[in-house]
Amino acid sequence: MSLLKPQLSREVADALAAGGPVVALESTIITHGMPYPANLETALGVETVVRDNGAVPATIAVINGALRVGLERDELEMLAQAKDVVKASGRDLAVAMVRGQSAGTTVSATMLLADLAGIDIFATGGVGGVHRGAEQTFDISADLTELGRTRTAVVCAGVKSILDIAKTLEYLETQRVPVIAYGSDDFPAFFTRSSGFKADHRLDTPEDIAKAMHLHHQLGTGTGLLIANPIPEAAALQPSFIDNTIADAVREADARGIGRKDLTPFLLGRINELSKGKSLEANIALVKNNAALAARMAVAYAGLRARG
Ligand code: PSU
Ligand code: MN
């Protein structure tokens, strides 16, 4: 049985055929991660940042049941405004196709589709992880198991403390996923430049990260890589402020019995409200910062692949 090919935009298809640099972008951040219109402005802004750094952006989503890699502006607008759009991790894709639904793809689904399309590098804000209290709820994001089985390098700003960061790092270790911090010894915590935990590895240039990716794949590991890029200093939030805000949001989710796939979107929305938009501003800055790094990695990686 052959693997299904998602539908590529002309620009993405041409870039891939030429062996050029392409960066995958997810769409759950648009449909469930940010409010309108900041979500649309961010989606468009991130694509521009990828282009400005020499690569072709490929935003991935399900549109009316079709698996799509590279979206038009009106499709981004539809995703940004639609209220009935599904949040799809890898396991939800087939049913969304059968039902003709539109869906924002999470990190897990975006990795899977990027890999099917032949895209090796993917930029996002934050990945899912092991939730606080997972010893009771078993709530561990499918993003982590996907990283353990799909060969995509995911550039993120670390993991926010809505999650149990220590357990998330342990889980990635079990899954044989290298965690590489860019230009830092510490693993970043999304809104802040340090989580208080060391990253497993540090590399200081996009070229070195591309080399590590190349070797990682040549070794046949079969796993992804997590590249953690600290939020720019000027956009970082006060640790005590954001920690209290997150703790309040987590308590509220618990009290209201919110769980499973609704938990992450609820927490993101609530943190944005409680922080009076400060978290959203930081989120936008770090996604763009990640897109720039991913594009520079993609340029270096395309060069390495051309040499074999
Ligand atoms: N973290 C963020 N913003 C997001 C997400 C996570 O800061 O938009 C989204 C991503 O799409 C991620 C998904 O893959 O949430 C994880 O959801 P869950 O925890 O339900 O696996
Ligand atoms: Mn979950």
XYZ file of C-alpha atoms in Angstrom, residues 32-280:
249
model
C -7.157 27.070 18.668
C -4.016 28.850 19.881
C -4.710 32.550 19.344
C -7.774 34.805 19.063
C -8.844 36.505 15.815
C -7.425 38.704 14.273
C -4.034 38.232 15.997
C -4.021 34.619 14.730
C -4.368 35.703 11.085
C -1.822 38.502 11.367
C 0.603 36.090 13.007
C 0.072 33.373 10.382
C 0.756 35.857 7.592
C 3.637 37.496 9.471
C 5.320 34.150 10.132
C 5.155 33.267 6.431
C 6.842 36.590 5.632
C 9.599 35.920 8.153
C 10.274 32.521 6.548
C 10.535 34.155 3.121
C 12.742 36.979 4.419
C 15.153 34.337 5.674
C 15.397 32.542 2.354
C 12.903 29.663 2.591
C 9.396 28.854 1.328
C 6.652 28.645 3.995
C 4.290 25.672 3.924
C 1.372 26.119 6.304
C -0.353 22.770 6.768
C -4.059 22.139 7.480
C -7.060 20.073 6.439
C -9.410 22.090 4.185
C -12.817 20.527 3.493
C -11.381 17.058 3.929
C -8.250 17.643 1.814
C -4.751 17.375 3.298
C -3.066 20.607 2.279
C 0.532 21.806 2.384
C 0.853 25.506 1.485
C -2.289 27.620 1.895
C -3.750 30.617 0.096
C -4.573 33.797 1.991
C -8.342 33.222 1.860
C -7.835 29.761 3.350
C -5.802 31.200 6.218
C -8.604 33.724 6.737
C -11.209 30.973 6.825
C -9.213 28.991 9.411
C -8.624 32.117 11.494
C -12.317 32.995 11.697
C -14.098 29.627 11.633
C -15.690 28.524 14.879
C -16.419 24.915 13.929
C -12.944 23.850 12.868
C -11.558 20.643 14.380
C -8.256 20.378 16.265
C -6.579 17.421 14.580
C -3.648 15.456 15.880
C -2.302 12.684 13.661
C -4.975 10.225 14.736
C -7.826 12.551 13.707
C -6.786 13.127 10.080
C -8.503 10.155 8.441
C -11.888 10.868 10.003
C -11.643 14.583 9.098
C -11.025 13.496 5.488
C -14.003 11.133 5.436
C -16.272 13.785 6.923
C -14.980 16.563 4.643
C -14.065 18.681 7.658
C -11.576 21.509 7.954
C -9.030 21.142 10.727
C -6.139 22.919 12.333
C -3.262 20.454 12.531
C -1.362 20.125 15.815
C 2.383 19.591 15.971
C 1.818 15.845 15.740
C -0.408 16.024 12.641
C 1.764 18.702 11.025
C 4.912 16.586 11.485
C 3.201 13.589 9.933
C 1.987 15.564 6.906
C 5.277 17.460 6.516
C 7.091 14.141 6.436
C 4.709 12.738 3.808
C 5.326 15.864 1.732
C 9.114 15.585 2.136
C 9.613 18.613 4.414
C 12.194 18.144 7.155
C 11.928 21.342 9.211
C 8.935 22.763 10.996
C 8.535 25.927 13.067
C 5.943 26.507 15.767
C 5.537 28.298 19.100
C 5.237 25.602 21.716
C 4.889 21.851 21.478
C 2.536 19.821 23.623
C 4.058 17.755 26.412
C 3.392 15.947 29.656
C 0.703 17.865 31.542
C 0.962 18.668 35.224
C -0.768 15.892 37.139
C -0.148 13.383 34.339
C 0.506 10.733 37.005
C -3.268 10.898 37.584
C -4.667 11.933 34.211
C -2.162 10.235 31.859
C -2.377 13.434 29.748
C 0.688 13.292 27.506
C 0.516 15.067 24.161
C 0.714 12.992 20.984
C 3.319 15.567 19.895
C 5.865 13.696 22.007
C 5.167 10.236 20.600
C 5.195 11.736 17.100
C 8.646 13.192 17.775
C 9.670 9.641 18.673
C 8.654 8.250 15.292
C 8.726 10.972 12.622
C 11.896 12.510 11.218
C 11.016 16.175 11.501
C 13.074 18.838 13.249
C 10.629 20.948 15.259
C 11.729 24.446 16.220
C 9.894 25.724 19.302
C 10.503 28.131 22.188
C 10.651 25.302 24.705
C 7.709 24.183 26.747
C 5.514 26.421 28.834
C 4.899 25.651 32.426
C 1.247 24.760 31.829
C 3.144 21.477 31.398
C 5.387 19.453 33.677
C 8.668 20.438 32.055
C 10.821 17.883 33.882
C 8.542 15.013 32.873
C 8.357 16.322 29.296
C 12.159 16.252 29.049
C 12.226 12.734 30.541
C 9.662 11.572 28.024
C 11.681 12.978 25.106
C 14.741 11.178 26.412
C 12.808 7.896 26.463
C 11.639 8.553 22.898
C 15.261 9.103 21.710
C 14.546 12.679 20.709
C 17.552 14.998 20.982
C 16.699 18.286 22.670
C 18.986 21.018 21.367
C 18.901 24.538 22.766
C 19.973 27.241 20.332
C 22.588 29.556 21.796
C 21.756 28.615 25.385
C 22.650 26.054 28.054
C 19.148 26.159 29.491
C 15.973 24.670 28.151
C 13.659 27.663 27.627
C 10.131 27.894 29.054
C 8.306 29.590 26.181
C 7.512 32.948 27.836
C 10.884 33.029 29.585
C 14.416 32.253 28.442
C 15.057 29.596 31.054
C 12.941 26.850 32.564
C 15.438 26.132 35.331
C 16.356 22.888 33.527
C 19.424 22.390 31.366
C 18.915 21.366 27.747
C 20.625 18.122 26.761
C 22.645 19.886 24.095
C 23.618 23.338 22.989
C 24.445 24.444 19.449
C 25.166 28.032 18.479
C 24.526 28.285 14.739
C 21.735 27.221 12.352
C 24.451 25.540 10.260
C 25.549 23.331 13.156
C 21.958 22.395 13.917
C 21.452 21.452 10.247
C 24.608 19.303 10.393
C 23.351 17.547 13.534
C 19.994 16.913 11.822
C 21.692 15.487 8.779
C 23.843 13.112 10.843
C 20.904 12.164 13.072
C 18.997 11.014 9.987
C 22.006 9.356 8.375
C 22.316 7.258 11.538
C 18.847 5.899 10.829
C 17.486 6.923 14.211
C 14.038 7.455 12.684
C 13.144 10.064 15.291
C 12.582 13.814 15.153
C 14.626 16.508 16.853
C 13.412 19.237 19.171
C 15.170 22.556 18.679
C 14.493 24.945 21.562
C 14.972 28.609 20.696
C 14.692 31.015 23.648
C 12.249 33.918 23.295
C 14.041 37.193 22.392
C 15.108 39.017 25.552
C 12.992 42.097 24.772
C 9.794 40.023 24.454
C 10.334 37.746 27.482
C 7.868 37.995 30.401
C 8.637 38.303 34.118
C 8.918 34.706 35.460
C 6.957 35.416 38.678
C 4.147 37.168 36.797
C 3.672 34.470 34.189
C 4.076 31.587 36.660
C 1.267 32.961 38.832
C -0.931 33.507 35.808
C -0.338 29.958 34.593
C -0.994 28.520 38.061
C -4.342 30.356 38.208
C -5.332 29.066 34.766
C -4.350 25.478 35.645
C -6.389 25.641 38.886
C -9.384 26.949 37.000
C -9.177 24.191 34.373
C -9.024 21.639 37.162
C -12.001 23.103 39.008
C -14.058 23.179 35.802
C -13.112 19.631 34.825
C -11.571 20.673 31.508
C -9.384 17.969 30.028
C -8.269 15.973 27.004
C -7.944 17.945 23.780
C -9.752 20.996 25.210
C -7.191 21.533 27.955
C -4.355 23.206 26.010
C -6.637 25.637 24.089
C -8.442 26.533 27.334
C -5.195 27.253 29.167
C -3.777 29.349 26.308
C -6.972 31.426 26.083
C -7.248 31.888 29.832
C -3.597 32.877 30.224
C -4.092 35.473 27.499
C -7.129 36.916 29.314
C -5.496 36.876 32.742
C -2.301 38.473 31.420
C -4.333 41.146 29.561
C -2.799 40.187 26.238
C 0.833 40.155 27.427
C 1.145 36.410 26.831
C -0.214 36.785 23.303
